[in-house]
XYZ file of C-alpha atoms in Angstrom:
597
model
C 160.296 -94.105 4.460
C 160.246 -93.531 8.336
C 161.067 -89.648 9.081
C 160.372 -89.987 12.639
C 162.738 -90.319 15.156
C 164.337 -93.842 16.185
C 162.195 -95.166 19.399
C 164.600 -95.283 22.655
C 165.646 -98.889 23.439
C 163.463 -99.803 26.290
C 164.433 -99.643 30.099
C 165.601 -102.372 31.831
C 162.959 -103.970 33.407
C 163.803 -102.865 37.888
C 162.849 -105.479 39.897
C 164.214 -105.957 43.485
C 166.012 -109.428 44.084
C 164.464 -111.515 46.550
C 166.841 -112.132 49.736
C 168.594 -115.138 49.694
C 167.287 -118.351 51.991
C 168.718 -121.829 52.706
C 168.182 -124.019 55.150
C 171.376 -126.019 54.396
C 173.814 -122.565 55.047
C 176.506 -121.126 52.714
C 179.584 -123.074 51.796
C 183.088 -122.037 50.318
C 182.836 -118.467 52.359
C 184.549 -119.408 55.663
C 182.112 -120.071 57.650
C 180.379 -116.612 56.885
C 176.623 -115.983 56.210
C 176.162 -113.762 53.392
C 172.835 -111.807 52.296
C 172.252 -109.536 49.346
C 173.246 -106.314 51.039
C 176.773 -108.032 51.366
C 177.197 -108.003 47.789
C 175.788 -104.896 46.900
C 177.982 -103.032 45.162
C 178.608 -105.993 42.859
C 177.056 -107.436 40.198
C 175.770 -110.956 41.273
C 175.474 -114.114 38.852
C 173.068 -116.824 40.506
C 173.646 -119.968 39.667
C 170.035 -122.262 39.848
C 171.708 -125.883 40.235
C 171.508 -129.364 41.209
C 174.695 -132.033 40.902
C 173.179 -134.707 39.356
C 172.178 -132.605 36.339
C 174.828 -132.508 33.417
C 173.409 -129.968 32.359
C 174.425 -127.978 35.464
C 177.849 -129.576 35.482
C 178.090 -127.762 31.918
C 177.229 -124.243 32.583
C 179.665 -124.284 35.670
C 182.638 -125.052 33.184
C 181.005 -122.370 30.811
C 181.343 -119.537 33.793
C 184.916 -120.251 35.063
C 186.736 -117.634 32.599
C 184.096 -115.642 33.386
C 184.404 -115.704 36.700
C 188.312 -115.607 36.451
C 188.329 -112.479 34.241
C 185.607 -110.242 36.346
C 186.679 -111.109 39.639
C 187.219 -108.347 41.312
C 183.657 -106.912 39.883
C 181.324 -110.257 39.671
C 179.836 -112.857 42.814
C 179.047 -115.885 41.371
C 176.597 -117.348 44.165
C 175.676 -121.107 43.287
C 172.035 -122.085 44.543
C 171.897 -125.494 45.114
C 168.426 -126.564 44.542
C 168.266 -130.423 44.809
C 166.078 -132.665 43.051
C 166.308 -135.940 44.860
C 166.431 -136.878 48.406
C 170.105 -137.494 48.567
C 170.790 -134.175 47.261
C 169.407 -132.768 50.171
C 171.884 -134.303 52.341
C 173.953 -130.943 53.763
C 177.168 -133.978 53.215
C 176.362 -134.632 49.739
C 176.471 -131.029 48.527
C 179.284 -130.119 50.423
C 181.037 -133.400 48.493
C 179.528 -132.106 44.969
C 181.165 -128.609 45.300
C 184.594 -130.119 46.106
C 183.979 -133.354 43.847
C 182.921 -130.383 40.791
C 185.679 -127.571 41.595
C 183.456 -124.855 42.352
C 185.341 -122.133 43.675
C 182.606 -119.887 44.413
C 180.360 -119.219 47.144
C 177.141 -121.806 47.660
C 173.802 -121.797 49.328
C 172.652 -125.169 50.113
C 168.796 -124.752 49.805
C 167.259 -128.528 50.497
C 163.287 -126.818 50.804
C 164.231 -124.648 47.304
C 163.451 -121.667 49.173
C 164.956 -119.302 46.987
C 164.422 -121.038 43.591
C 160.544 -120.522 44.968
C 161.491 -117.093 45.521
C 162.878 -116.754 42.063
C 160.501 -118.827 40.107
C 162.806 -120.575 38.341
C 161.678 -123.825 36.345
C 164.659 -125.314 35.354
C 168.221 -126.723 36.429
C 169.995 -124.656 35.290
C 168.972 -121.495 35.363
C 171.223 -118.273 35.550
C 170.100 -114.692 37.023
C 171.975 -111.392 36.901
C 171.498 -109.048 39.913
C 172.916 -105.758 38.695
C 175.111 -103.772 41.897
C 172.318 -101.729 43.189
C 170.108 -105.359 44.195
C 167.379 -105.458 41.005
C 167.533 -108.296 38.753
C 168.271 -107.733 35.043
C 168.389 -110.545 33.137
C 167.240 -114.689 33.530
C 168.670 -117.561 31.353
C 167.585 -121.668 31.579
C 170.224 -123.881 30.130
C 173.757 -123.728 28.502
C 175.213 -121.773 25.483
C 174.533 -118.177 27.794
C 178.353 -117.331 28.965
C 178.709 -115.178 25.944
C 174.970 -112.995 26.364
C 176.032 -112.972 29.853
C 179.700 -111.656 29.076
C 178.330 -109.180 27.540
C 175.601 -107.963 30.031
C 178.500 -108.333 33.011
C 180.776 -105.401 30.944
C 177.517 -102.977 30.372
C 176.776 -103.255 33.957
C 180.671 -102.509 34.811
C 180.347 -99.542 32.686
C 176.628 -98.179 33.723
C 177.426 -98.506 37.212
C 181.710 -97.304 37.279
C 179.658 -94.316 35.672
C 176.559 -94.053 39.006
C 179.309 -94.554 41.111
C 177.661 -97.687 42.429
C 180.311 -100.354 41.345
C 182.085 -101.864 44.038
C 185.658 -103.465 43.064
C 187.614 -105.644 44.854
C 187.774 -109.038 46.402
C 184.689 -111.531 46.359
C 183.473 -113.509 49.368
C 184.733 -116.969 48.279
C 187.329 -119.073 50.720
C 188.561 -121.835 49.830
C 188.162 -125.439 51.939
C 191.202 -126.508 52.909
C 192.423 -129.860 51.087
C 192.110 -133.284 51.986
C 194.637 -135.850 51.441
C 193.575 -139.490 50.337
C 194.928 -141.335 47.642
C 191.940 -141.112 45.427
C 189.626 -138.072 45.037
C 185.955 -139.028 44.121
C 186.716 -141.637 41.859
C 184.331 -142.431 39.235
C 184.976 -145.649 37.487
C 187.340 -149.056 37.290
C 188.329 -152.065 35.296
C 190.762 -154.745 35.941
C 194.009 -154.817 33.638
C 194.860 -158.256 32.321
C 197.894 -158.249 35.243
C 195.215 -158.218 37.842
C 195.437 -154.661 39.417
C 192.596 -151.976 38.983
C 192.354 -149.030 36.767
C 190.860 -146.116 38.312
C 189.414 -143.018 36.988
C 190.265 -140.719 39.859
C 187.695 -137.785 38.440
C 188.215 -135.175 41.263
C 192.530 -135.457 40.732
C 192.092 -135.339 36.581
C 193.861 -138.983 36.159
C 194.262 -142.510 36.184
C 195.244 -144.591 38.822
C 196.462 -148.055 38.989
C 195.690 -149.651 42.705
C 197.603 -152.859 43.141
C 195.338 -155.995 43.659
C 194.920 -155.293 47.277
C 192.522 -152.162 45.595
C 194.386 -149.717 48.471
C 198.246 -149.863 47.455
C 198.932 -146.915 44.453
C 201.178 -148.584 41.677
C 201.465 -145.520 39.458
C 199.271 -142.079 38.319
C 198.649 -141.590 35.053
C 197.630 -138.681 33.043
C 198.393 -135.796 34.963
C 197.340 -132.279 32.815
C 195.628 -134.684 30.193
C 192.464 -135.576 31.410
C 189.533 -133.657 32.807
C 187.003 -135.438 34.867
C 187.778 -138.783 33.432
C 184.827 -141.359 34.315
C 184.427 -144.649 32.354
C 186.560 -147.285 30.852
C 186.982 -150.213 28.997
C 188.931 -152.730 27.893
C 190.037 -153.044 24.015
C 190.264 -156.525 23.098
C 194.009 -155.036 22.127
C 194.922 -154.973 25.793
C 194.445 -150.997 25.732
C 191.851 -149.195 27.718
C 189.548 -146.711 26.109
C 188.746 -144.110 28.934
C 186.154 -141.388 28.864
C 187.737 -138.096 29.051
C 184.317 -136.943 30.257
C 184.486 -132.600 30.961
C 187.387 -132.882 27.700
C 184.338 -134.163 25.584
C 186.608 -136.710 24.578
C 188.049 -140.579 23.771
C 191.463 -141.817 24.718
C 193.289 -144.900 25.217
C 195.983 -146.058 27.521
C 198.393 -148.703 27.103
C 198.727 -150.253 30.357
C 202.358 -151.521 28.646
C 203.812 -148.418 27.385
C 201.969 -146.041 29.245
C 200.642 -143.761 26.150
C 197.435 -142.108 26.445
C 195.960 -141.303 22.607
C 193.271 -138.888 22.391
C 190.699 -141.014 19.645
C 187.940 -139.320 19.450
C 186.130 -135.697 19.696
C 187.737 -132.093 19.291
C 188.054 -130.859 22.775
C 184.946 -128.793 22.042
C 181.230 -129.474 23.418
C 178.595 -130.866 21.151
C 175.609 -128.831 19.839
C 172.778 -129.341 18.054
C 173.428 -128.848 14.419
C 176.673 -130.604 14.748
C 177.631 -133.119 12.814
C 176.692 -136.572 14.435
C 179.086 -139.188 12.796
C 182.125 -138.975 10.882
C 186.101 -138.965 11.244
C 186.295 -139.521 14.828
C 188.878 -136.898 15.828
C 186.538 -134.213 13.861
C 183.372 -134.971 15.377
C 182.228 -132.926 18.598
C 180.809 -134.980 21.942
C 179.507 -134.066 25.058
C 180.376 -135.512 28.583
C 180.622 -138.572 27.502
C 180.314 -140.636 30.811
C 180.809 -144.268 30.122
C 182.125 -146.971 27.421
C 181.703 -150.399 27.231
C 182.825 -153.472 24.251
C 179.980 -154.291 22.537
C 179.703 -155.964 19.076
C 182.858 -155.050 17.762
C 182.350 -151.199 18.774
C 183.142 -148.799 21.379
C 179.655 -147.779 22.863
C 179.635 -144.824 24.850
C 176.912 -143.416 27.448
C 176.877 -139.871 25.996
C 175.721 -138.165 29.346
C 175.399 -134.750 27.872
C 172.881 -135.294 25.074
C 171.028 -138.089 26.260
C 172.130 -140.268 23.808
C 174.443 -143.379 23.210
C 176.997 -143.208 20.543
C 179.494 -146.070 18.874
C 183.535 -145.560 18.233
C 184.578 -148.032 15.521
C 188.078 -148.100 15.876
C 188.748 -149.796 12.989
C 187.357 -146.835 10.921
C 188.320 -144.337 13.490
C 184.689 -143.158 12.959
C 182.199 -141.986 15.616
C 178.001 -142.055 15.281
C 174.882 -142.128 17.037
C 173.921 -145.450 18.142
C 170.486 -144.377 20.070
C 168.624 -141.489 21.223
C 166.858 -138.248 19.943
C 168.622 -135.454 22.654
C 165.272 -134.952 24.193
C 165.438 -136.456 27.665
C 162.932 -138.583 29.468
C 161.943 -142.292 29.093
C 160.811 -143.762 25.520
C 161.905 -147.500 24.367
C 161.506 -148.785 21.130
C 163.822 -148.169 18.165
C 167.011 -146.823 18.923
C 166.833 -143.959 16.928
C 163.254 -142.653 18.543
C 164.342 -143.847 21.925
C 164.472 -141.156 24.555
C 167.380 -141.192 27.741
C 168.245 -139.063 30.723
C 172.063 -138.880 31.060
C 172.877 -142.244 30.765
C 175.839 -143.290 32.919
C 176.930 -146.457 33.443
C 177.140 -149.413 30.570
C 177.645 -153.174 30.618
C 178.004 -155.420 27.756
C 176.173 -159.076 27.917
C 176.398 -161.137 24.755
C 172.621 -160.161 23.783
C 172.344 -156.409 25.677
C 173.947 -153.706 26.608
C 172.531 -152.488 29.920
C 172.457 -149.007 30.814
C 172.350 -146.824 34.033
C 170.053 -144.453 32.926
C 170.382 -141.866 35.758
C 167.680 -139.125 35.814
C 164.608 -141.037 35.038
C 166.365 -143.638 38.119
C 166.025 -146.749 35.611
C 167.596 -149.577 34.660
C 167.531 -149.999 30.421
C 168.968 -152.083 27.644
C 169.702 -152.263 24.167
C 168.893 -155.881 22.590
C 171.149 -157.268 19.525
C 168.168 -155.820 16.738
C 168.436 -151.974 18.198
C 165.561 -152.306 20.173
C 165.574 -149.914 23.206
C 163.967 -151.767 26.727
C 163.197 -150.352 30.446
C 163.450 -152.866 33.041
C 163.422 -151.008 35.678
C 162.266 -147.609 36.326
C 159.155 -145.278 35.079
C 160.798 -141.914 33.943
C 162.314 -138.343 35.283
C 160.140 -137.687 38.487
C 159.697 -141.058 41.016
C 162.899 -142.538 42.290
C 163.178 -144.297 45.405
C 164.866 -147.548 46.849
C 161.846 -150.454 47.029
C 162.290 -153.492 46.042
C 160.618 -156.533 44.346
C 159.057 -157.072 40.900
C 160.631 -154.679 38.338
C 157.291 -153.406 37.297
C 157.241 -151.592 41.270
C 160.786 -151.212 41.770
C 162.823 -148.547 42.466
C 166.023 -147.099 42.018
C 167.542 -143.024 42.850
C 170.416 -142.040 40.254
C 172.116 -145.050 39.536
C 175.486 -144.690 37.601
C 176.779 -147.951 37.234
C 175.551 -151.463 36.041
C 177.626 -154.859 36.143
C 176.995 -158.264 34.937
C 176.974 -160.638 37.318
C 177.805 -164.540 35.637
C 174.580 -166.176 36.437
C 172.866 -163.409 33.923
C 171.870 -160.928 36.399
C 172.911 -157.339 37.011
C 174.211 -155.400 39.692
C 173.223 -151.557 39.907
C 175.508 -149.264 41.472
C 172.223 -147.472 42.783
C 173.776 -144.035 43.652
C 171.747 -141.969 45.811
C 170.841 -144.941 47.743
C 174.246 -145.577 49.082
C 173.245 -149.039 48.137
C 174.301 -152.107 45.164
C 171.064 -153.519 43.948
C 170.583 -156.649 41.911
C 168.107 -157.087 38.744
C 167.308 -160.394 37.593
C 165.953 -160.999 34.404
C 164.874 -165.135 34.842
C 162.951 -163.402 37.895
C 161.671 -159.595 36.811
C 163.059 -159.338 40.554
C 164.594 -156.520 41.820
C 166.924 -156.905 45.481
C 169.368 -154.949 47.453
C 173.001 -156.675 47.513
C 174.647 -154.655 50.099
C 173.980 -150.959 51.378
C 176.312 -148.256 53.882
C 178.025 -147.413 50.293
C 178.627 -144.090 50.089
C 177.356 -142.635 46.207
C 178.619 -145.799 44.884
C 179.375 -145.344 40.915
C 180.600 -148.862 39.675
C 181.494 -151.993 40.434
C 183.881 -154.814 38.820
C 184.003 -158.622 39.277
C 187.242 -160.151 40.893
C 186.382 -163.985 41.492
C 183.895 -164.648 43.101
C 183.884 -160.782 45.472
C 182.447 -157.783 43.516
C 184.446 -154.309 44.261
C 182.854 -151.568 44.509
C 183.600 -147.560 43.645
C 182.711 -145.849 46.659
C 182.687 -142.802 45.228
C 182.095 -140.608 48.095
C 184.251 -142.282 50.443
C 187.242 -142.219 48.065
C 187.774 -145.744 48.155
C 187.061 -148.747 46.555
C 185.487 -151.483 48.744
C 185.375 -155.295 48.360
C 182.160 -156.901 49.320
C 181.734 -161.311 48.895
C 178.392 -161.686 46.686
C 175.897 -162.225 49.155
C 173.946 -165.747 48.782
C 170.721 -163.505 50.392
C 169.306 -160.363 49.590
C 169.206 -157.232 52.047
C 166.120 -156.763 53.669
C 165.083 -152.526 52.900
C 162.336 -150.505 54.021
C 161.078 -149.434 51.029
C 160.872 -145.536 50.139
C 159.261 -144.134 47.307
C 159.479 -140.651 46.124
C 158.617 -137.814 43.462
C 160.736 -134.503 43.095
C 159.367 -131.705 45.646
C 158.683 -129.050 42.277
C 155.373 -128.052 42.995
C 153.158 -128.573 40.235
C 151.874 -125.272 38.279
C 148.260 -124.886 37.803
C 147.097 -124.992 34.670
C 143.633 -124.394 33.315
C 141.739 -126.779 31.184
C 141.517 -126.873 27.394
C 143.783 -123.902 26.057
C 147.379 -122.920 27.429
C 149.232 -120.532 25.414
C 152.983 -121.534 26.167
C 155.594 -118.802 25.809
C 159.323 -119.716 25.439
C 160.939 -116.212 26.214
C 163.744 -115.595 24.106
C 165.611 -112.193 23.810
C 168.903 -111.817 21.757
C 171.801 -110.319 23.704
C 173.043 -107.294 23.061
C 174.878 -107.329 19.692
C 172.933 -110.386 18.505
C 170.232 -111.395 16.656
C 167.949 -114.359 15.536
C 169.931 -115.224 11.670
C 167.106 -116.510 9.834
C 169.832 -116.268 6.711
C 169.459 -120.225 6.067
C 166.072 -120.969 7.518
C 164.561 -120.430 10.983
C 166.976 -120.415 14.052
C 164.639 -121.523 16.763
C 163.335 -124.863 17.519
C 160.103 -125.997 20.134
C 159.366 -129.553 20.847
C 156.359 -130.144 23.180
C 155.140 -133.350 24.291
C 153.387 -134.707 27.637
C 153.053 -137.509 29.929
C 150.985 -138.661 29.867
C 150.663 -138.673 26.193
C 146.614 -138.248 26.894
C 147.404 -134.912 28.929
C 147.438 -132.780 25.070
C 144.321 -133.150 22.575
C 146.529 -130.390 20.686
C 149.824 -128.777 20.585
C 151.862 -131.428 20.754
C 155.399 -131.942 18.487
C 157.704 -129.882 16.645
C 157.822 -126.113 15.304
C 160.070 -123.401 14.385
C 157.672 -120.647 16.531
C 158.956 -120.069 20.337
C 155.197 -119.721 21.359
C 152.540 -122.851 20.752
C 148.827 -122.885 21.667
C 147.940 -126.177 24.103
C 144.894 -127.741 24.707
C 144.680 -130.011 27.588
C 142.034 -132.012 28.317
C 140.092 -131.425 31.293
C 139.839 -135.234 31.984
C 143.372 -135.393 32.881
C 144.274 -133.911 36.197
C 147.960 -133.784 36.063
C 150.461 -134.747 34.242
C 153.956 -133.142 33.443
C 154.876 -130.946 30.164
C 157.692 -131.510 27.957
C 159.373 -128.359 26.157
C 162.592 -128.799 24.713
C 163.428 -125.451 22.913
C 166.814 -123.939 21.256
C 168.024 -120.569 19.781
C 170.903 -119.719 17.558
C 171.490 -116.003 17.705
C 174.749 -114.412 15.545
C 176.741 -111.129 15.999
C 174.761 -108.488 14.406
C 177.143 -107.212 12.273
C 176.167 -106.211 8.418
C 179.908 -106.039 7.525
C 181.172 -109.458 8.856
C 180.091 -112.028 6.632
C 180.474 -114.974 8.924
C 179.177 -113.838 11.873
C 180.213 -115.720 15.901
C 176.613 -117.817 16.371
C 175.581 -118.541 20.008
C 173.237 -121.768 20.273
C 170.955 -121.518 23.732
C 168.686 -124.651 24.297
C 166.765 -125.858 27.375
C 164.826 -128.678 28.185
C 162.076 -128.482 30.515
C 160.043 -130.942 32.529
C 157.436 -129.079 34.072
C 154.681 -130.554 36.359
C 151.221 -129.298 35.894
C 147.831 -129.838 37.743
C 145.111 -129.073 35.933
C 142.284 -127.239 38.129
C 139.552 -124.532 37.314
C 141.714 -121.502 38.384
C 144.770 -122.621 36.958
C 146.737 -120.161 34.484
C 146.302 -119.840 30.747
C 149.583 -118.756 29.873
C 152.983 -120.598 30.984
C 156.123 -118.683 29.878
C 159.468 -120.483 30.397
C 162.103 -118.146 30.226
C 165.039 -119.264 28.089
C 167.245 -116.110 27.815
C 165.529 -112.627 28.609
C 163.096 -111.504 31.376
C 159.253 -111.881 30.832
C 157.414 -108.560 30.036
């Protein structure tokens, strides 16, 4: 027995948050500039993100109670810190905080000045700035609201105490609205009557556009759906629609006008969940897209990298492909590795697949088999065309077969509609001066196209001849960390919030997957453990390269007396660049919840 007395709980590690720096300017606070001193006085929640990361999308749903319920004492500050070109378009970000609802102020950083600044590694990735300017805590990835919840009120009560709380009203003002009949639609499909279905995602509903594509027939949905984005036709007549931020399945009857919710419980889907069973019981996560396919419902599930199958005749849900790591791996479906997959089209032998953040064009053949035609994994992107094997696409989110076998890609980022050729292995540019384009439906011999970002849908004539592009070809700005040869110790910092712990009651609670591309980059270290640390050995011969670390946590309410204790699952996935040089570091921590000592 320990007679001595308990050790004090440690200070708060004090360091002084760097100032913030954009070169794109602030949106969503009138006009204003704002700099830390502003918001001193408050306690400030930064907000590491990038829209094309689901990820990010996510964690901004996760904050808006939050943010609602501390108001007058928290500044939620978004940082946007882009990882393709187009997301360094001023335009495009000041369409992504409208198109995602953020009602909070933004710094558009295009150079990632302040996620330099900050050394964050991740989209997302949260920071706490307590009221007198020092930051106190940093969190990569989702599952944090609650740890964070909990820091906000002990800073409310430290600092109402110092007397260096400020209350009152934040900086955010609100845009003023725009009127257009649709709002950043997603998605469409053409009802057996002849008139387009659209998902308009921004509005939370359905539209039906008369054939013209311009004149509204009716809305449809209003307070059901949430960010609705794909849909299908049932071979019923019905439309399966996916109820994308809901985490959820419907159908509409175009002739009665019911909308059914068929699948997923309104609540987000985390590792350890079940993944198949009754469909209404089973969690899902953003799903994005659906599409017919063999006598299923296949669904691009956009939020764990993964593509799952609704059998409505069982009313039963499952995982058709993927692990839930994210990056670029073919073969058989179940070791197959996506990036947010989020566009689908059904061919009699493959399902082809938008496969957004690794820019690629991929398909499923009838024996489960996972292929890439197009595309090399998370960090090039571009718009160059030609043979598949040099091609290049930026965030497409929508594929469409054409009738002569072909596909078109609804190549996002590149304002453009590309074309894919399998006879050929030849990839060409259709049309381009789209706007974000995010699918595309056949009407005779035109193809009409969602122009996302233009709020329209626009009806283009198949071109006989291909577009003519300068071709661009790009990797993401991160800079690459320097690493040193042979052995990297690799820290996942993890710290339990306050009234929480690591339950090790039915086996270990953490989780670290580590792999590399390429795959020659580790002699050691590589796979999966239950420790948040791992010793790497990289082999000199290999001069960069880019890490892999997927890691989770499941801390519970420390609470001896509650027998079921709340449990709080934080998981990350990082894709980290690394050079390997003489002088480079031998330890990497990633910071998952915590600050590094």
């Amino acid at each position: 027995m320990n007679d001595s007395a308990p050790t004090p709980a440690p200070r708060r590690a004090r360091v002084r948050a760097p100032e913030l720096i954009g070169k794109g300017g602030w949106l969503n606070t009138g006009g204003e500039e704002l700099n830390l001193a502003d918001l001193r006085g408050k306690i400030v929640l930064l907000d590491f993100w990038t829209f094309c990361c689901v990820n990010c999308l996510h964690v901004l749903d996760e904050l808006r109670d939050l943010e609602e319920k501390h108001r007058d004492t928290l500044v939620i500050v978004g940082v946007h810190s882009p990882k393709f070109v187009h997301e360094a378009e001023h335009q495009a970000v000041v369409d992504a905080v409208e198109r995602y609802e953020v009602h909070h102020p933004v710094l558009d950083d295009p150079e990632l000045a302040t996620w330099k600044q900050y050394a964050v590694r991740a989209w997302p990735t949260l920071v706490v700035i307590d009221p007198e300017g020092y930051v106190v805590a940093q969190h990569a990835g989702e599952g944090h609201a609650n740890a964070i919840r909990t820091l906000v009120e002990e800073l409310e009560a430290e600092h109402e105490a110092k007397g260096t709380l400020r209350r009152g009203d934040g900086p955010y003002v609100a845009p003023e609205p725009v009127a257009t009949d649709l709002r950043f639609p997603g998605k469409a499909v053409v009802l057996g009557s002849g008139n387009f279905l659209v998902s308009d995602t921004t509005r939370h509903q359905l539209v039906e556009l008369a054939e013209d594509g311009e004149t509204v027939v009716r809305r449809i949905g209003e307070g059901v759906f949430r960010e609705p984005q794909g849909l299908a036709l049932l071979p019923d007549g019905k439309v399966v629609v996916a109820d994308t931020v809901n985490h959820a399945l419907r159908t509409y009857d175009p002739g009665t006008g019911a909308v059914e919710l068929v699948a997923g419980t309104g609540k987000q889907w985390w590792q350890g969940s079940p993944t198949s069973g009754p469909a209404l019981d089973v969690d899902l996560s953003s799903p994005w897209d659906v599409a017919w396919w063999q006598g299923k419902v296949w669904i691009a599930m956009a939020g764990v990298h993964q593509l799952w199958t609704y059998d409505p005749e069982t009313g039963t849900v499952q995982v058709a492909a993927g692990t839930t790591n994210e990056g670029l791996v073919d073969g058989p479906a179940a070791e197959a590795w996506f990036a947010q997959p989020s566009g689908l089209a059904a061919t009699e032998d493959r399902l082809w697949i938008a496969d957004s953040e690794t820019s690629a064009l991929r398909y499923v053949d009838t024996e489960g088999v996972v292929h890439t035609a197009v595309g090399t994994g998370l960090f090039d992107f571009g718009h160059r065309d030609g043979a598949a094997g040099q091609a290049l696409f930026q965030h497409p989110l929508g594929v469409t077969a054409l009738p002569d076998g072909s596909v078109a890609v609804s190549d996002t980022y590149n304002h453009a509609l590309r074309r894919f050729d399998p006879a050929t292995g030849e990839v060409t540019t259709l049309a381009t001066d789209l706007r974000e384009p995010s699918d595309a439906v056949l009407v005779g011999g035109d193809i009409v196209v969602v122009e996302s970002a233009r709020h329209r849908l626009t009806r283009l004539r198949l071109p006989e001849e291909a577009v003519q592009v300068e071709s661009a070809a790009y990797r993401t700005q991160r800079e690459a960390t320097e690493v040193a040869p042979g052995r990297l110790r690799l820290d996942v910092v993890f710290q339990a919030p306050t009234g929480q712990k690591l339950d090790e009651r039915y086996g270990p609670s953490t989780r670290l997957l580590v792999s590399s591309t390429p795959p020659e980059l580790l002699r050691g270290g590589e796979g999966t453990g239950t420790d948040l640390f791992r010793e790497l050995d990289l082999d000199p011969e290999i001069t960069e390269g880019v890490l892999h670390v997927s890691a989770m946590a499941a801390s519970c309410d420390d609470d001896p007396a509650n027998e079921y204790p709340a449990c709080h699952v934080h998981q990350q996935d990082w894709g980290v660049p690394v050079k390997v040089t003489a002088d480079g570091v031998a330890r990497l921590p990633l910071i998952l919840a915590g600050m590094d000592g």
